[in-house]
PDB file of C-alpha atoms in Angstrom:
ATOM      1  CA  UNK A  64     -19.682  -0.892 -11.764  1.00  0.00           C
ATOM      2  CA  UNK A  65     -16.233   0.708 -11.894  1.00  0.00           C
ATOM      3  CA  UNK A  66     -13.468  -1.610 -13.064  1.00  0.00           C
ATOM      4  CA  UNK A  67      -9.826  -1.019 -12.178  1.00  0.00           C
ATOM      5  CA  UNK A  68      -7.454  -3.481 -13.846  1.00  0.00           C
ATOM      6  CA  UNK A  69      -4.707  -4.565 -11.443  1.00  0.00           C
ATOM      7  CA  UNK A  70      -1.372  -5.439 -13.050  1.00  0.00           C
ATOM      8  CA  UNK A  71       0.178  -7.644 -10.368  1.00  0.00           C
ATOM      9  CA  UNK A  72       3.593  -9.347 -10.325  1.00  0.00           C
ATOM     10  CA  UNK A  73       3.959 -12.883  -9.009  1.00  0.00           C
ATOM     11  CA  UNK A  74       1.677 -14.669  -6.565  1.00  0.00           C
ATOM     12  CA  UNK A  75       1.709 -13.314  -3.020  1.00  0.00           C
ATOM     13  CA  UNK A  76      -1.228 -11.159  -1.900  1.00  0.00           C
ATOM     14  CA  UNK A  77      -3.388 -10.833  -5.003  1.00  0.00           C
ATOM     15  CA  UNK A  78      -6.270 -12.180  -2.886  1.00  0.00           C
ATOM     16  CA  UNK A  79      -6.414  -8.704  -1.323  1.00  0.00           C
ATOM     17  CA  UNK A  80      -8.230  -7.441  -4.411  1.00  0.00           C
ATOM     18  CA  UNK A  81     -11.236  -9.821  -4.214  1.00  0.00           C
ATOM     19  CA  UNK A  82     -11.373  -8.824  -0.540  1.00  0.00           C
ATOM     20  CA  UNK A  83     -11.457  -5.162  -1.552  1.00  0.00           C
ATOM     21  CA  UNK A  84     -14.335  -5.863  -3.938  1.00  0.00           C
ATOM     22  CA  UNK A  85     -16.412  -6.965  -0.948  1.00  0.00           C
ATOM     23  CA  UNK A  86     -15.714  -3.710   0.875  1.00  0.00           C
ATOM     24  CA  UNK A  87     -15.932  -1.074  -1.869  1.00  0.00           C
ATOM     25  CA  UNK A  88     -19.389  -0.468  -3.385  1.00  0.00           C
ATOM     26  CA  UNK A  89     -19.703  -0.879  -7.153  1.00  0.00           C
ATOM     27  CA  UNK A  90     -16.025  -1.673  -7.712  1.00  0.00           C
ATOM     28  CA  UNK A  91     -14.222  -4.493  -9.481  1.00  0.00           C
ATOM     29  CA  UNK A  92     -10.470  -5.199  -9.364  1.00  0.00           C
ATOM     30  CA  UNK A  93      -9.607  -7.936 -11.889  1.00  0.00           C
ATOM     31  CA  UNK A  94      -6.002  -9.093 -11.530  1.00  0.00           C
ATOM     32  CA  UNK A  95      -3.705  -9.552 -14.536  1.00  0.00           C
ATOM     33  CA  UNK A  96      -0.451 -11.271 -13.596  1.00  0.00           C
ATOM     34  CA  UNK A  97       2.586  -9.596 -15.123  1.00  0.00           C
ATOM     35  CA  UNK A  98       5.286 -11.948 -13.880  1.00  0.00           C
ATOM     36  CA  UNK A  99       5.397 -15.647 -13.028  1.00  0.00           C
ATOM     37  CA  UNK A 100       8.881 -15.895 -11.503  1.00  0.00           C
ATOM     38  CA  UNK A 101      10.240 -14.846  -8.121  1.00  0.00           C
ATOM     39  CA  UNK A 102       9.760 -11.205  -7.174  1.00  0.00           C
ATOM     40  CA  UNK A 103      13.095 -10.559  -5.504  1.00  0.00           C
ATOM     41  CA  UNK A 104      13.642  -7.396  -3.482  1.00  0.00           C
ATOM     42  CA  UNK A 105      16.748  -6.479  -5.469  1.00  0.00           C
ATOM     43  CA  UNK A 106      17.120  -3.249  -7.427  1.00  0.00           C
ATOM     44  CA  UNK A 107      18.228  -4.807 -10.725  1.00  0.00           C
ATOM     45  CA  UNK A 108      15.534  -7.479 -10.529  1.00  0.00           C
ATOM     46  CA  UNK A 109      12.920  -4.823  -9.774  1.00  0.00           C
ATOM     47  CA  UNK A 110      13.989  -2.713 -12.755  1.00  0.00           C
ATOM     48  CA  UNK A 111      13.358  -5.753 -14.947  1.00  0.00           C
ATOM     49  CA  UNK A 112      10.033  -6.430 -13.230  1.00  0.00           C
ATOM     50  CA  UNK A 113       8.844  -2.904 -13.980  1.00  0.00           C
ATOM     51  CA  UNK A 114      10.258  -2.630 -17.497  1.00  0.00           C
ATOM     52  CA  UNK A 115       8.177  -1.556 -20.459  1.00  0.00           C
ATOM     53  CA  UNK A 116       8.831  -4.917 -22.103  1.00  0.00           C
ATOM     54  CA  UNK A 117       7.239  -6.636 -19.133  1.00  0.00           C
ATOM     55  CA  UNK A 118       4.360  -4.252 -18.416  1.00  0.00           C
ATOM     56  CA  UNK A 119       3.075  -3.323 -21.869  1.00  0.00           C
ATOM     57  CA  UNK A 120       1.841  -6.818 -22.880  1.00  0.00           C
ATOM     58  CA  UNK A 121      -0.021  -7.175 -19.581  1.00  0.00           C
ATOM     59  CA  UNK A 122      -1.570  -3.743 -19.974  1.00  0.00           C
ATOM     60  CA  UNK A 123      -2.685  -4.714 -23.485  1.00  0.00           C
ATOM     61  CA  UNK A 124      -4.404  -7.774 -21.990  1.00  0.00           C
ATOM     62  CA  UNK A 125      -6.079  -5.481 -19.497  1.00  0.00           C
ATOM     63  CA  UNK A 126      -7.516  -3.438 -22.373  1.00  0.00           C
ATOM     64  CA  UNK A 127      -9.559  -6.501 -23.316  1.00  0.00           C
ATOM     65  CA  UNK A 128     -11.434  -6.201 -20.001  1.00  0.00           C
ATOM     66  CA  UNK A 129     -12.673  -2.688 -20.918  1.00  0.00           C
ATOM     67  CA  UNK A 130     -11.546  -1.243 -17.575  1.00  0.00           C
ATOM     68  CA  UNK A 131     -12.081   2.315 -16.423  1.00  0.00           C
ATOM     69  CA  UNK A 132      -8.501   2.591 -15.121  1.00  0.00           C
ATOM     70  CA  UNK A 133      -5.404   0.440 -14.723  1.00  0.00           C
ATOM     71  CA  UNK A 134      -2.829   0.235 -11.933  1.00  0.00           C
ATOM     72  CA  UNK A 135       0.683  -1.216 -11.867  1.00  0.00           C
ATOM     73  CA  UNK A 136       0.295  -2.813  -8.444  1.00  0.00           C
ATOM     74  CA  UNK A 137       3.907  -2.951  -7.357  1.00  0.00           C
ATOM     75  CA  UNK A 138       5.549  -0.405  -5.074  1.00  0.00           C
ATOM     76  CA  UNK A 139       9.166  -1.483  -5.429  1.00  0.00           C
ATOM     77  CA  UNK A 140       8.825  -2.211  -9.154  1.00  0.00           C
ATOM     78  CA  UNK A 141       7.820   1.415  -9.637  1.00  0.00           C
ATOM     79  CA  UNK A 142       9.799   3.475  -7.111  1.00  0.00           C
ATOM     80  CA  UNK A 143      13.136   2.028  -8.295  1.00  0.00           C
ATOM     81  CA  UNK A 144      12.569   4.133 -11.421  1.00  0.00           C
ATOM     82  CA  UNK A 145      12.479   7.396  -9.448  1.00  0.00           C
ATOM     83  CA  UNK A 146       9.708   9.983  -9.556  1.00  0.00           C
ATOM     84  CA  UNK A 147      10.106  10.912 -13.231  1.00  0.00           C
ATOM     85  CA  UNK A 148      10.629   7.286 -14.212  1.00  0.00           C
ATOM     86  CA  UNK A 149       7.482   6.325 -12.310  1.00  0.00           C
ATOM     87  CA  UNK A 150       5.463   8.795 -14.307  1.00  0.00           C
ATOM     88  CA  UNK A 151       6.982   7.556 -17.551  1.00  0.00           C
ATOM     89  CA  UNK A 152       6.224   3.982 -16.509  1.00  0.00           C
ATOM     90  CA  UNK A 153       2.590   4.870 -15.806  1.00  0.00           C
ATOM     91  CA  UNK A 154       2.493   6.358 -19.300  1.00  0.00           C
ATOM     92  CA  UNK A 155       3.581   3.018 -20.802  1.00  0.00           C
ATOM     93  CA  UNK A 156       0.723   1.309 -19.014  1.00  0.00           C
ATOM     94  CA  UNK A 157      -1.780   3.988 -19.985  1.00  0.00           C
ATOM     95  CA  UNK A 158      -0.833   3.822 -23.660  1.00  0.00           C
ATOM     96  CA  UNK A 159      -1.141   0.023 -23.731  1.00  0.00           C
ATOM     97  CA  UNK A 160      -4.300  -0.216 -21.607  1.00  0.00           C
ATOM     98  CA  UNK A 161      -6.038   2.756 -23.212  1.00  0.00           C
ATOM     99  CA  UNK A 162      -7.328   4.126 -19.887  1.00  0.00           C
ATOM    100  CA  UNK A 163      -6.016   6.401 -17.099  1.00  0.00           C
ATOM    101  CA  UNK A 164      -3.223   4.532 -15.329  1.00  0.00           C
ATOM    102  CA  UNK A 165      -0.765   4.880 -12.477  1.00  0.00           C
ATOM    103  CA  UNK A 166       1.247   2.804 -10.005  1.00  0.00           C
ATOM    104  CA  UNK A 167       1.364   2.009  -6.314  1.00  0.00           C
ATOM    105  CA  UNK A 168       4.314   4.322  -5.632  1.00  0.00           C
ATOM    106  CA  UNK A 169       2.516   7.287  -7.176  1.00  0.00           C
ATOM    107  CA  UNK A 170      -0.641   6.237  -5.330  1.00  0.00           C
ATOM    108  CA  UNK A 171       1.168   6.555  -1.990  1.00  0.00           C
ATOM    109  CA  UNK A 172       2.169  10.133  -2.800  1.00  0.00           C
ATOM    110  CA  UNK A 173      -1.345  10.987  -3.997  1.00  0.00           C
ATOM    111  CA  UNK A 174      -2.868   9.500  -0.841  1.00  0.00           C
ATOM    112  CA  UNK A 175      -0.575  11.475   1.467  1.00  0.00           C
ATOM    113  CA  UNK A 176      -1.403  14.699  -0.370  1.00  0.00           C
ATOM    114  CA  UNK A 177      -5.135  13.868  -0.355  1.00  0.00           C
ATOM    115  CA  UNK A 178      -5.067  13.572   3.435  1.00  0.00           C
ATOM    116  CA  UNK A 179      -3.282  16.913   3.693  1.00  0.00           C
ATOM    117  CA  UNK A 180      -0.186  15.408   5.308  1.00  0.00           C
ATOM    118  CA  UNK A 181       3.499  16.238   4.872  1.00  0.00           C
ATOM    119  CA  UNK A 182       5.381  14.028   7.370  1.00  0.00           C
ATOM    120  CA  UNK A 183       5.288  10.227   7.363  1.00  0.00           C
ATOM    121  CA  UNK A 184       7.111   7.250   8.827  1.00  0.00           C
ATOM    122  CA  UNK A 185       7.788   4.202   6.639  1.00  0.00           C
ATOM    123  CA  UNK A 186       7.858   0.550   7.712  1.00  0.00           C
ATOM    124  CA  UNK A 187       9.092  -1.429   4.707  1.00  0.00           C
ATOM    125  CA  UNK A 188       9.572  -5.124   4.097  1.00  0.00           C
ATOM    126  CA  UNK A 189      12.505  -4.366   1.783  1.00  0.00           C
ATOM    127  CA  UNK A 190      16.248  -4.306   2.394  1.00  0.00           C
ATOM    128  CA  UNK A 191      17.418  -0.810   3.297  1.00  0.00           C
ATOM    129  CA  UNK A 192      19.039  -0.093  -0.086  1.00  0.00           C
ATOM    130  CA  UNK A 193      15.740  -0.842  -1.828  1.00  0.00           C
ATOM    131  CA  UNK A 194      13.609   1.049   0.712  1.00  0.00           C
ATOM    132  CA  UNK A 195      15.833   4.107   0.265  1.00  0.00           C
ATOM    133  CA  UNK A 196      14.436   4.508  -3.268  1.00  0.00           C
ATOM    134  CA  UNK A 197      10.923   4.831  -1.807  1.00  0.00           C
ATOM    135  CA  UNK A 198      12.125   7.486   0.619  1.00  0.00           C
ATOM    136  CA  UNK A 199      13.691   9.453  -2.238  1.00  0.00           C
ATOM    137  CA  UNK A 200      10.500   9.284  -4.296  1.00  0.00           C
ATOM    138  CA  UNK A 201       8.382  10.542  -1.393  1.00  0.00           C
ATOM    139  CA  UNK A 202      10.815  13.359  -0.693  1.00  0.00           C
ATOM    140  CA  UNK A 203      10.743  14.331  -4.383  1.00  0.00           C
ATOM    141  CA  UNK A 204       6.979  14.644  -3.938  1.00  0.00           C
ATOM    142  CA  UNK A 205       7.450  17.086  -1.045  1.00  0.00           C
ATOM    143  CA  UNK A 206       6.810  14.502   1.678  1.00  0.00           C
ATOM    144  CA  UNK A 207       9.206  14.322   4.634  1.00  0.00           C
ATOM    145  CA  UNK A 208      10.079  10.817   5.837  1.00  0.00           C
ATOM    146  CA  UNK A 209      10.638  11.110   9.580  1.00  0.00           C
ATOM    147  CA  UNK A 210      11.823   7.519  10.074  1.00  0.00           C
ATOM    148  CA  UNK A 211      12.430   4.383   8.016  1.00  0.00           C
ATOM    149  CA  UNK A 212      12.284   0.805   9.277  1.00  0.00           C
ATOM    150  CA  UNK A 213      13.568  -1.754   6.746  1.00  0.00           C
ATOM    151  CA  UNK A 214      12.969  -5.454   7.483  1.00  0.00           C
ATOM    152  CA  UNK A 215      15.119  -7.103   4.805  1.00  0.00           C
ATOM    153  CA  UNK A 216      12.461  -9.536   3.568  1.00  0.00           C
ATOM    154  CA  UNK A 217      14.095 -11.167   0.510  1.00  0.00           C
ATOM    155  CA  UNK A 218      11.150 -11.338  -1.902  1.00  0.00           C
ATOM    156  CA  UNK A 219       7.469 -10.723  -2.490  1.00  0.00           C
ATOM    157  CA  UNK A 220       6.807 -14.417  -1.941  1.00  0.00           C
ATOM    158  CA  UNK A 221       8.392 -14.192   1.509  1.00  0.00           C
ATOM    159  CA  UNK A 222       6.367 -11.069   2.285  1.00  0.00           C
ATOM    160  CA  UNK A 223       3.180 -12.846   1.251  1.00  0.00           C
ATOM    161  CA  UNK A 224       3.752 -15.459   3.945  1.00  0.00           C
ATOM    162  CA  UNK A 225       3.906 -12.878   6.744  1.00  0.00           C
ATOM    163  CA  UNK A 226       0.742 -12.876   8.865  1.00  0.00           C
ATOM    164  CA  UNK A 227      -1.422 -10.194  10.438  1.00  0.00           C
ATOM    165  CA  UNK A 228       0.456 -10.414  13.735  1.00  0.00           C
ATOM    166  CA  UNK A 229       3.711  -9.575  11.940  1.00  0.00           C
ATOM    167  CA  UNK A 230       2.073  -6.522  10.388  1.00  0.00           C
ATOM    168  CA  UNK A 231       0.658  -5.436  13.749  1.00  0.00           C
ATOM    169  CA  UNK A 232       3.985  -5.953  15.509  1.00  0.00           C
ATOM    170  CA  UNK A 233       5.780  -3.968  12.815  1.00  0.00           C
ATOM    171  CA  UNK A 234       3.261  -1.166  13.224  1.00  0.00           C
ATOM    172  CA  UNK A 235       3.709  -1.051  16.986  1.00  0.00           C
ATOM    173  CA  UNK A 236       7.500  -0.975  16.592  1.00  0.00           C
ATOM    174  CA  UNK A 237       7.515   1.949  14.151  1.00  0.00           C
ATOM    175  CA  UNK A 238       9.226   5.184  15.162  1.00  0.00           C
ATOM    176  CA  UNK A 239       6.401   7.685  14.828  1.00  0.00           C
ATOM    177  CA  UNK A 240       8.049  10.736  16.403  1.00  0.00           C
ATOM    178  CA  UNK A 241       7.021  13.733  14.304  1.00  0.00           C
ATOM    179  CA  UNK A 242       5.013  11.626  11.816  1.00  0.00           C
ATOM    180  CA  UNK A 243       1.404  12.230  10.806  1.00  0.00           C
ATOM    181  CA  UNK A 244       0.892   8.792   9.244  1.00  0.00           C
ATOM    182  CA  UNK A 245       2.587   5.428   8.790  1.00  0.00           C
ATOM    183  CA  UNK A 246       3.215   4.032   5.292  1.00  0.00           C
ATOM    184  CA  UNK A 247       3.592   0.265   4.789  1.00  0.00           C
ATOM    185  CA  UNK A 248       4.627  -0.417   1.169  1.00  0.00           C
ATOM    186  CA  UNK A 249       4.731  -3.787  -0.650  1.00  0.00           C
ATOM    187  CA  UNK A 250       1.690  -5.141  -2.503  1.00  0.00           C
ATOM    188  CA  UNK A 251       2.890  -8.651  -1.564  1.00  0.00           C
ATOM    189  CA  UNK A 252       1.980  -7.980   2.071  1.00  0.00           C
ATOM    190  CA  UNK A 253      -1.502  -8.774   3.421  1.00  0.00           C
ATOM    191  CA  UNK A 254      -2.828  -5.664   5.197  1.00  0.00           C
ATOM    192  CA  UNK A 255      -6.417  -4.982   4.101  1.00  0.00           C
ATOM    193  CA  UNK A 256      -8.076  -7.106   6.785  1.00  0.00           C
ATOM    194  CA  UNK A 257      -6.170  -5.421   9.615  1.00  0.00           C
ATOM    195  CA  UNK A 258      -6.369  -1.773   8.500  1.00  0.00           C
ATOM    196  CA  UNK A 259      -8.915  -0.757  11.178  1.00  0.00           C
ATOM    197  CA  UNK A 260      -6.764  -2.380  13.901  1.00  0.00           C
ATOM    198  CA  UNK A 261      -3.644  -0.669  12.593  1.00  0.00           C
ATOM    199  CA  UNK A 262      -5.200   2.795  12.737  1.00  0.00           C
ATOM    200  CA  UNK A 263      -6.801   2.111  16.114  1.00  0.00           C
ATOM    201  CA  UNK A 264      -3.434   0.986  17.479  1.00  0.00           C
ATOM    202  CA  UNK A 265      -1.571   4.064  16.271  1.00  0.00           C
ATOM    203  CA  UNK A 266      -4.295   6.705  16.427  1.00  0.00           C
ATOM    204  CA  UNK A 267      -3.258   8.038  13.004  1.00  0.00           C
ATOM    205  CA  UNK A 268      -3.771   7.177   9.327  1.00  0.00           C
ATOM    206  CA  UNK A 269      -2.043   4.056   8.047  1.00  0.00           C
ATOM    207  CA  UNK A 270      -1.500   3.710   4.309  1.00  0.00           C
ATOM    208  CA  UNK A 271      -0.746   0.301   2.827  1.00  0.00           C
ATOM    209  CA  UNK A 272       0.134  -0.745  -0.694  1.00  0.00           C
ATOM    210  CA  UNK A 273      -2.978  -2.556  -1.900  1.00  0.00           C
ATOM    211  CA  UNK A 274      -5.219  -0.032  -0.141  1.00  0.00           C
ATOM    212  CA  UNK A 275      -3.673   2.989  -1.895  1.00  0.00           C
ATOM    213  CA  UNK A 276      -3.516   1.119  -5.216  1.00  0.00           C
ATOM    214  CA  UNK A 277      -7.260   0.475  -5.164  1.00  0.00           C
ATOM    215  CA  UNK A 278      -8.034   4.007  -3.939  1.00  0.00           C
ATOM    216  CA  UNK A 279      -5.964   5.761  -6.605  1.00  0.00           C
ATOM    217  CA  UNK A 280      -7.275   3.533  -9.375  1.00  0.00           C
ATOM    218  CA  UNK A 281     -10.850   4.272  -8.343  1.00  0.00           C
ATOM    219  CA  UNK A 282     -10.184   8.007  -8.247  1.00  0.00           C
ATOM    220  CA  UNK A 283      -8.633   7.897 -11.724  1.00  0.00           C
ATOM    221  CA  UNK A 284     -11.789   6.137 -12.901  1.00  0.00           C
ATOM    222  CA  UNK A 285     -14.097   8.767 -11.369  1.00  0.00           C
ATOM    223  CA  UNK A 286     -15.290   6.597  -8.479  1.00  0.00           C
ATOM    224  CA  UNK A 287     -15.623   8.383  -5.086  1.00  0.00           C
ATOM    225  CA  UNK A 288     -13.413   5.751  -3.391  1.00  0.00           C
ATOM    226  CA  UNK A 289     -15.320   5.752  -0.124  1.00  0.00           C
ATOM    227  CA  UNK A 290     -15.868   2.667   1.981  1.00  0.00           C
ATOM    228  CA  UNK A 291     -15.996   1.501   5.573  1.00  0.00           C
ATOM    229  CA  UNK A 292     -13.278  -0.649   7.049  1.00  0.00           C
ATOM    230  CA  UNK A 293     -10.459   0.699   4.873  1.00  0.00           C
ATOM    231  CA  UNK A 294      -9.113   3.435   7.071  1.00  0.00           C
ATOM    232  CA  UNK A 295      -8.981   7.209   6.922  1.00  0.00           C
ATOM    233  CA  UNK A 296      -8.081   7.225   3.222  1.00  0.00           C
ATOM    234  CA  UNK A 297     -11.453   5.759   2.218  1.00  0.00           C
ATOM    235  CA  UNK A 298     -13.405   7.813   4.750  1.00  0.00           C
ATOM    236  CA  UNK A 299     -13.853  10.770   2.426  1.00  0.00           C
TER     237      UNK A 299
END
């Protein structure tokens, strides 16, 4: 069994990780909550959410589970730090957890590179000023963002209440001209159950936050990260 500790802020879509355990062979994703308050989609609030003072104690708790890797499962709470800040942040987690560690934002970049892609569209729950930080991080990683849709959802809790039909409608509305894949950030959004429908609808890879978080954590832990029902990323 490969164990990837999931450092998760708030209470929105953490049930995605037990669902992933049912789909990925020999994998466990125990969730450690890092934050009990509201997870507002506001830059200053997100900088606090992803601070060392907030993450390190949770990562130390994760160490007690003897995981094989640890992931800071928050896209916005990592990309607001920028590419270099994201890597530094992952280092805080790794030092405290004692195992290879990363974050959802870095996982998105790794997943795009793994699939051999360079051009992506983004459909984000966040306000545009927050989503712009994600675009900058991707571009710093050599990934061209062909289009950004920002839906101005106020918080992770609000995102967690959005249903599968909202996700599907958002996918269908995305501007995909020139894109090779669609990225849907926000670990507060439920997407795992509809991944096959999303890719079938678009005819291209779709990368979502909890999907890439699990995939990257497994790869850091030496797991092959292959499974059915989780889209092109888990196909090989």
